[in-house]
mmCIF file of C-alpha atoms and ligand atoms in Angstrom:
data_model
loop_
_atom_site.group_PDB
_atom_site.id
_atom_site.type_symbol
_atom_site.label_atom_id
_atom_site.label_comp_id
_atom_site.label_asym_id
_atom_site.label_seq_id
_atom_site.Cartn_x
_atom_site.Cartn_y
_atom_site.Cartn_z
ATOM 1 C CA MET A 1 46.737 143.328 31.461
ATOM 2 C CA SER A 2 47.685 146.371 30.985
ATOM 3 C CA PHE A 3 49.331 148.489 33.473
ATOM 4 C CA ARG A 4 46.642 150.785 34.301
ATOM 5 C CA GLN A 5 44.693 147.402 34.921
ATOM 6 C CA SER A 6 47.250 145.784 37.166
ATOM 7 C CA ALA A 7 47.448 149.662 39.315
ATOM 8 C CA ILE A 8 43.423 149.382 39.786
ATOM 9 C CA ARG A 9 43.857 145.732 40.675
ATOM 10 C CA LEU A 10 46.677 146.781 43.253
ATOM 11 C CA SER A 11 45.006 149.689 44.599
ATOM 12 C CA GLN A 12 41.607 148.041 45.432
ATOM 13 C CA LYS A 13 43.353 145.233 46.954
ATOM 14 C CA SER A 14 45.359 147.460 48.524
ATOM 15 C CA LYS A 15 42.131 149.012 49.951
ATOM 16 C CA SER A 16 40.380 146.258 51.168
ATOM 17 C CA LYS A 17 43.510 145.040 53.250
ATOM 18 C CA SER A 18 43.285 148.815 55.037
ATOM 19 C CA THR A 19 39.363 148.639 55.069
ATOM 20 C CA ALA A 20 40.108 144.860 56.761
ATOM 21 C CA TRP A 21 42.806 146.377 59.165
ATOM 22 C CA ALA A 22 40.442 149.286 60.139
ATOM 23 C CA SER A 23 37.541 146.773 60.777
ATOM 24 C CA ARG A 24 40.429 144.741 63.028
ATOM 25 C CA GLN A 25 41.318 148.042 65.079
ATOM 26 C CA LEU A 26 37.090 148.839 65.668
ATOM 27 C CA ARG A 27 36.910 145.488 67.480
ATOM 28 C CA ASP A 28 39.818 144.972 69.009
ATOM 29 C CA PRO A 29 39.485 145.735 72.624
ATOM 30 C CA TYR A 30 42.684 146.806 73.451
ATOM 31 C CA VAL A 31 42.390 149.469 71.215
ATOM 32 C CA LYS A 32 39.033 150.182 72.403
ATOM 33 C CA ARG A 33 40.174 150.397 75.691
ATOM 34 C CA ARG A 34 43.077 152.942 75.278
ATOM 35 C CA VAL A 35 40.472 155.566 72.985
ATOM 36 C CA ALA A 36 38.011 155.306 75.776
ATOM 37 C CA ASP A 37 40.323 155.154 78.818
ATOM 38 C CA ALA A 38 40.669 158.987 80.372
ATOM 39 C CA ALA A 39 44.226 158.613 81.224
ATOM 40 C CA ALA A 40 45.145 156.779 77.258
ATOM 41 C CA TYR A 41 47.912 155.418 77.015
ATOM 42 C CA ARG A 42 49.804 156.435 73.692
ATOM 43 C CA ALA A 43 50.194 153.026 72.124
ATOM 44 C CA ARG A 44 48.248 149.599 72.468
ATOM 45 C CA SER A 45 51.652 147.655 73.845
ATOM 46 C CA ALA A 46 51.203 149.448 77.198
ATOM 47 C CA PHE A 47 48.224 146.623 77.777
ATOM 48 C CA LYS A 48 50.636 143.788 77.210
ATOM 49 C CA LEU A 49 53.231 145.232 79.575
ATOM 50 C CA LEU A 50 50.519 146.010 82.469
ATOM 51 C CA GLU A 51 49.577 142.015 81.819
ATOM 52 C CA ILE A 52 52.727 140.581 82.176
ATOM 53 C CA ASN A 53 53.454 143.147 85.097
ATOM 54 C CA ASP A 54 50.260 141.877 86.839
ATOM 55 C CA ASP A 55 50.799 138.348 85.830
ATOM 56 C CA TRP A 56 54.544 137.999 86.942
ATOM 57 C CA ASN A 57 54.618 139.080 90.618
ATOM 58 C CA GLN A 58 54.528 143.143 90.112
ATOM 59 C CA PHE A 59 57.864 143.138 89.610
ATOM 60 C CA LEU A 60 57.860 146.706 88.290
ATOM 61 C CA GLU A 61 56.427 147.684 91.789
ATOM 62 C CA GLN A 62 58.817 145.954 94.140
ATOM 63 C CA PRO A 63 60.153 148.489 96.830
ATOM 64 C CA ASP A 64 63.201 147.673 95.474
ATOM 65 C CA VAL A 65 62.890 149.200 91.605
ATOM 66 C CA LYS A 66 64.320 151.872 91.296
ATOM 67 C CA ALA A 67 65.803 151.961 87.952
ATOM 68 C CA VAL A 68 64.388 150.770 84.634
ATOM 69 C CA VAL A 69 65.531 151.200 80.591
ATOM 70 C CA ASP A 70 63.040 150.904 78.456
ATOM 71 C CA LEU A 71 64.657 150.036 74.881
ATOM 72 C CA GLY A 72 62.462 150.640 71.518
ATOM 73 C CA ALA A 73 60.646 152.730 73.782
ATOM 74 C CA ALA A 74 58.374 154.755 71.623
ATOM 75 C CA PRO A 75 56.114 155.808 71.251
ATOM 76 C CA GLY A 76 56.156 155.634 74.749
ATOM 77 C CA GLY A 77 53.240 153.156 76.082
ATOM 78 C CA TRP A 78 55.339 150.671 78.026
ATOM 79 C CA SER A 79 57.379 154.421 79.455
ATOM 80 C CA GLN A 80 54.202 155.162 80.945
ATOM 81 C CA VAL A 81 53.669 152.364 82.545
ATOM 82 C CA VAL A 82 56.290 151.994 84.205
ATOM 83 C CA ALA A 83 56.666 156.422 85.173
ATOM 84 C CA ASP A 84 52.809 154.712 86.607
ATOM 85 C CA LYS A 85 54.414 151.958 88.428
ATOM 86 C CA LEU A 86 57.223 153.793 90.276
ATOM 87 C CA ALA A 87 54.696 156.759 91.465
ATOM 88 C CA TRP A 88 55.908 159.295 88.547
ATOM 89 C CA GLY A 89 59.216 160.793 90.013
ATOM 90 C CA ARG A 90 60.841 158.018 92.173
ATOM 91 C CA GLY A 91 63.574 156.540 90.968
ATOM 92 C CA THR A 92 65.089 156.668 87.066
ATOM 93 C CA ILE A 93 63.558 155.902 84.156
ATOM 94 C CA ILE A 94 65.447 155.645 80.729
ATOM 95 C CA ALA A 95 63.566 155.366 77.314
ATOM 96 C CA VAL A 96 65.324 154.557 74.434
ATOM 97 C CA ASP A 97 64.244 154.827 70.696
ATOM 98 C CA LEU A 98 65.554 155.968 67.082
ATOM 99 C CA LEU A 99 62.213 158.089 66.916
ATOM 100 C CA PRO A 100 61.523 160.894 68.993
ATOM 101 C CA ILE A 101 59.326 160.332 72.366
ATOM 102 C CA GLU A 102 56.931 163.052 73.464
ATOM 103 C CA PRO A 103 58.143 164.245 77.346
ATOM 104 C CA ILE A 104 56.500 161.475 79.554
ATOM 105 C CA TYR A 105 56.813 163.255 83.070
ATOM 106 C CA GLY A 106 59.824 161.403 85.338
ATOM 107 C CA VAL A 107 61.195 160.003 81.916
ATOM 108 C CA GLN A 108 64.510 160.871 80.361
ATOM 109 C CA THR A 109 64.381 159.967 76.873
ATOM 110 C CA ILE A 110 67.126 158.977 74.275
ATOM 111 C CA LYS A 111 66.455 159.327 70.332
ATOM 112 C CA ALA A 112 69.243 157.186 69.172
ATOM 113 C CA ASP A 113 69.684 153.659 67.489
ATOM 114 C CA PHE A 114 70.597 150.901 70.564
ATOM 115 C CA MET A 115 73.313 149.085 68.686
ATOM 116 C CA VAL A 116 76.145 151.580 68.712
ATOM 117 C CA ASP A 117 78.219 152.058 71.464
ATOM 118 C CA SER A 118 77.897 155.764 72.053
ATOM 119 C CA THR A 119 73.956 155.024 73.029
ATOM 120 C CA THR A 120 74.297 152.398 75.778
ATOM 121 C CA ARG A 121 77.315 154.330 77.330
ATOM 122 C CA ARG A 122 74.917 157.428 77.309
ATOM 123 C CA ILE A 123 72.512 155.428 78.959
ATOM 124 C CA ARG A 124 74.913 153.967 81.311
ATOM 125 C CA GLU A 125 75.396 158.210 82.550
ATOM 126 C CA LEU A 126 71.993 158.750 83.145
ATOM 127 C CA LEU A 127 71.915 155.334 85.265
ATOM 128 C CA CYS A 128 75.015 156.863 87.309
ATOM 129 C CA ASN A 129 73.664 158.962 90.419
ATOM 130 C CA PRO A 130 74.669 159.399 93.866
ATOM 131 C CA GLU A 131 71.793 157.433 94.747
ATOM 132 C CA ASN A 132 72.857 154.561 92.331
ATOM 133 C CA PRO A 133 76.878 155.298 91.998
ATOM 134 C CA LYS A 134 77.375 151.619 90.023
ATOM 135 C CA GLY A 135 74.320 152.585 87.910
ATOM 136 C CA LYS A 136 72.925 149.596 87.374
ATOM 137 C CA ALA A 137 69.539 148.629 86.427
ATOM 138 C CA ASP A 138 66.897 146.987 88.541
ATOM 139 C CA VAL A 139 64.493 146.090 85.468
ATOM 140 C CA ILE A 140 65.615 146.505 81.557
ATOM 141 C CA LEU A 141 62.203 146.542 78.957
ATOM 142 C CA SER A 142 62.862 145.583 75.355
ATOM 143 C CA ASP A 143 60.204 145.837 72.863
ATOM 144 C CA MET A 144 62.457 146.292 70.418
ATOM 145 C CA ALA A 145 61.666 145.485 66.718
ATOM 146 C CA ALA A 146 63.038 145.956 63.380
ATOM 147 C CA ASN A 147 60.856 146.925 60.767
ATOM 148 C CA VAL A 148 59.612 143.518 59.364
ATOM 149 C CA SER A 149 60.862 142.835 55.430
ATOM 150 C CA GLY A 150 58.580 139.902 54.374
ATOM 151 C CA ASN A 151 61.761 137.718 54.423
ATOM 152 C CA VAL A 152 61.413 135.673 57.540
ATOM 153 C CA ALA A 153 64.976 134.527 57.660
ATOM 154 C CA HIS A 154 65.980 138.068 57.677
ATOM 155 C CA ASP A 155 63.687 138.881 60.197
ATOM 156 C CA ILE A 156 64.771 135.897 62.316
ATOM 157 C CA GLU A 157 67.975 137.246 62.378
ATOM 158 C CA ALA A 158 67.478 140.659 62.757
ATOM 159 C CA SER A 159 65.059 139.544 65.864
ATOM 160 C CA LEU A 160 68.257 137.274 67.312
ATOM 161 C CA GLU A 161 70.661 140.310 66.606
ATOM 162 C CA ILE A 162 68.710 142.469 68.605
ATOM 163 C CA CYS A 163 68.354 139.813 71.423
ATOM 164 C CA GLU A 164 71.893 139.047 71.486
ATOM 165 C CA ALA A 165 73.060 143.052 72.268
ATOM 166 C CA VAL A 166 70.380 143.086 75.062
ATOM 167 C CA PHE A 167 71.328 140.802 76.800
ATOM 168 C CA ASP A 168 74.972 141.700 76.092
ATOM 169 C CA PHE A 169 73.775 144.898 77.487
ATOM 170 C CA ALA A 170 71.730 143.129 80.807
ATOM 171 C CA SER A 171 74.951 141.542 81.137
ATOM 172 C CA LYS A 172 76.864 144.631 82.133
ATOM 173 C CA ASN A 173 73.990 146.830 83.401
ATOM 174 C CA LEU A 174 71.704 144.323 85.790
ATOM 175 C CA ARG A 175 71.494 144.461 89.299
ATOM 176 C CA SER A 176 72.067 140.950 90.570
ATOM 177 C CA ALA A 177 69.534 139.140 92.399
ATOM 178 C CA GLN A 178 72.244 138.279 95.287
ATOM 179 C CA SER A 179 72.849 142.339 95.342
ATOM 180 C CA VAL A 180 69.021 143.338 95.949
ATOM 181 C CA GLY A 181 68.730 140.485 98.430
ATOM 182 C CA ARG A 182 65.684 139.007 96.450
ATOM 183 C CA ARG A 183 65.452 135.795 94.157
ATOM 184 C CA LYS A 184 63.952 137.364 91.578
ATOM 185 C CA GLY A 185 65.541 140.686 91.716
ATOM 186 C CA GLY A 186 67.508 141.835 88.318
ATOM 187 C CA VAL A 187 64.773 141.522 85.652
ATOM 188 C CA LEU A 188 65.413 141.391 82.038
ATOM 189 C CA LEU A 189 62.140 141.501 79.911
ATOM 190 C CA VAL A 190 62.773 140.779 75.465
ATOM 191 C CA LYS A 191 60.244 140.843 72.666
ATOM 192 C CA PHE A 192 61.513 138.358 70.161
ATOM 193 C CA PHE A 193 60.239 136.544 67.054
ATOM 194 C CA ALA A 194 59.563 132.933 67.403
ATOM 195 C CA HIS A 195 62.118 130.221 65.668
ATOM 196 C CA PRO A 196 64.377 127.796 66.700
ATOM 197 C CA LEU A 197 67.458 130.027 66.637
ATOM 198 C CA LEU A 198 65.351 132.447 69.242
ATOM 199 C CA ASP A 199 64.821 128.477 72.004
ATOM 200 C CA GLN A 200 68.552 127.819 71.219
ATOM 201 C CA PHE A 201 69.693 132.131 72.631
ATOM 202 C CA ARG A 202 66.755 131.159 75.542
ATOM 203 C CA ASP A 203 68.801 128.191 76.332
ATOM 204 C CA GLU A 204 71.884 128.920 75.959
ATOM 205 C CA ARG A 205 72.464 132.996 76.885
ATOM 206 C CA LEU A 206 69.408 133.271 79.635
ATOM 207 C CA LYS A 207 68.752 130.019 81.710
ATOM 208 C CA PRO A 208 72.275 129.658 82.921
ATOM 209 C CA ASN A 209 72.004 133.397 84.025
ATOM 210 C CA PHE A 210 68.733 133.785 85.528
ATOM 211 C CA ASN A 211 67.074 132.198 88.187
ATOM 212 C CA GLN A 212 63.528 131.969 86.265
ATOM 213 C CA VAL A 213 62.909 132.282 82.280
ATOM 214 C CA HIS A 214 59.636 132.233 81.083
ATOM 215 C CA TYR A 215 57.833 132.382 77.273
ATOM 216 C CA ILE A 216 55.129 134.655 77.551
ATOM 217 C CA LYS A 217 52.339 135.206 74.960
ATOM 218 C CA PRO A 218 50.382 137.719 76.909
ATOM 219 C CA ASP A 219 46.310 137.902 75.670
ATOM 220 C CA SER A 220 46.949 141.110 74.913
ATOM 221 C CA SER A 221 49.723 140.330 71.587
ATOM 222 C CA ARG A 222 47.961 139.835 68.513
ATOM 223 C CA ALA A 223 47.926 135.472 67.979
ATOM 224 C CA THR A 224 48.557 136.291 64.066
ATOM 225 C CA SER A 225 52.018 137.543 65.030
ATOM 226 C CA ARG A 226 55.544 135.485 65.683
ATOM 227 C CA GLU A 227 56.132 138.287 68.638
ATOM 228 C CA GLY A 228 56.696 136.487 72.164
ATOM 229 C CA TYR A 229 58.518 138.139 75.315
ATOM 230 C CA PHE A 230 60.993 136.085 77.272
ATOM 231 C CA LEU A 231 60.802 137.315 80.987
ATOM 232 C CA CYS A 232 63.669 136.474 82.857
ATOM 233 C CA GLN A 233 64.017 137.098 86.848
ATOM 234 C CA GLY A 234 66.992 136.636 89.197
ATOM 235 C CA TRP A 235 70.118 138.186 87.152
ATOM 236 C CA ASP A 236 72.695 135.502 88.795
ATOM 237 C CA PRO A 237 75.370 135.139 86.120
ATOM 238 C CA LEU A 238 77.281 132.015 85.902
HETATM 239 C C1 LIG B 1 57.366 148.254 69.192
HETATM 240 S S1 LIG B 1 57.940 149.213 68.961
HETATM 241 C C2 LIG B 1 57.824 149.661 70.639
HETATM 242 C C3 LIG B 1 56.242 150.055 71.601
HETATM 243 C C4 LIG B 1 56.316 150.692 73.404
HETATM 244 N N1 LIG B 1 56.981 149.406 73.808
HETATM 245 C C5 LIG B 1 55.527 151.754 73.258
HETATM 246 O O1 LIG B 1 54.857 150.739 74.527
HETATM 247 O O2 LIG B 1 55.011 153.040 73.032
HETATM 248 C C6 LIG B 1 59.409 148.903 69.099
HETATM 249 C C7 LIG B 1 60.344 150.410 68.889
HETATM 250 O O3 LIG B 1 61.300 149.504 68.396
HETATM 251 C C8 LIG B 1 62.226 150.945 68.066
HETATM 252 N N2 LIG B 1 63.592 149.875 67.731
HETATM 253 C C9 LIG B 1 63.830 149.453 66.349
HETATM 254 N N3 LIG B 1 65.004 149.405 66.395
HETATM 255 C C10 LIG B 1 65.628 150.123 67.459
HETATM 256 C C11 LIG B 1 67.134 150.339 67.776
HETATM 257 N N4 LIG B 1 68.287 149.646 67.210
HETATM 258 N N5 LIG B 1 67.243 151.290 68.569
HETATM 259 C C12 LIG B 1 66.485 151.529 69.126
HETATM 260 N N6 LIG B 1 65.079 151.752 69.249
HETATM 261 C C13 LIG B 1 65.050 150.835 67.666
HETATM 262 C C14 LIG B 1 61.135 151.154 66.932
HETATM 263 O O4 LIG B 1 61.805 152.429 66.612
HETATM 264 C C15 LIG B 1 59.970 151.196 67.803
HETATM 265 O O5 LIG B 1 59.779 152.289 67.835
#
């Protein structure tokens, strides 16, 4: 087959792929809701956080929750949900992403790579204020995901690296259940890609250090995706 024929085949294939994507988008109830909703969230992923928060004792709405860090936040759907739950102005919300985030009232944004030390230092500086002199976070959210490469081993390794870095950050910056006086105080919600190595991460890192750890696959997360979330409540370090 000539190069031209192959190119035509490829373009037909990618056309049918993009048609399939478009028709899936049109059928997706969460995309429909986002388009129809007057308060339109910036991203479909906002519905995942709304669903998880509703299903798990509204952890974002607890009166002692005053500082939230949202990692991998662009375009800002989760931060919009958090700003809403924290009544647009109560407390500190810090959103971090490699990509720019359009301003959201009540949210401070950092455009940087979370995986470098200067970014975690910057987050800590923003968390520290007279009401929160120790600069602790009550909730840390991570929807961070590296670009999918198609190479499963590489993608799993990238997910594990992100989860480890998020856990390390949480271990230094999350308010403990004891200091809040609530068994479920100090919450980490972190996205991962399903693999036995991530189960090991949950068993060795998360379970010994939180009072409760749940595996969550929200209804609004596509069934075909390997993504899941660990919801960890009650930071109680060993
Ligand atoms: C699924 S999107 C997040 C969607 C977001 N929760 C929302 O509701 O709008 C994942 C994000 O992780 C970000 N990301 C991936 N690696 C990152 C890193 N090392 N540092 C900061 N952000 C990162 C990507 O740029 C991307 O915007």
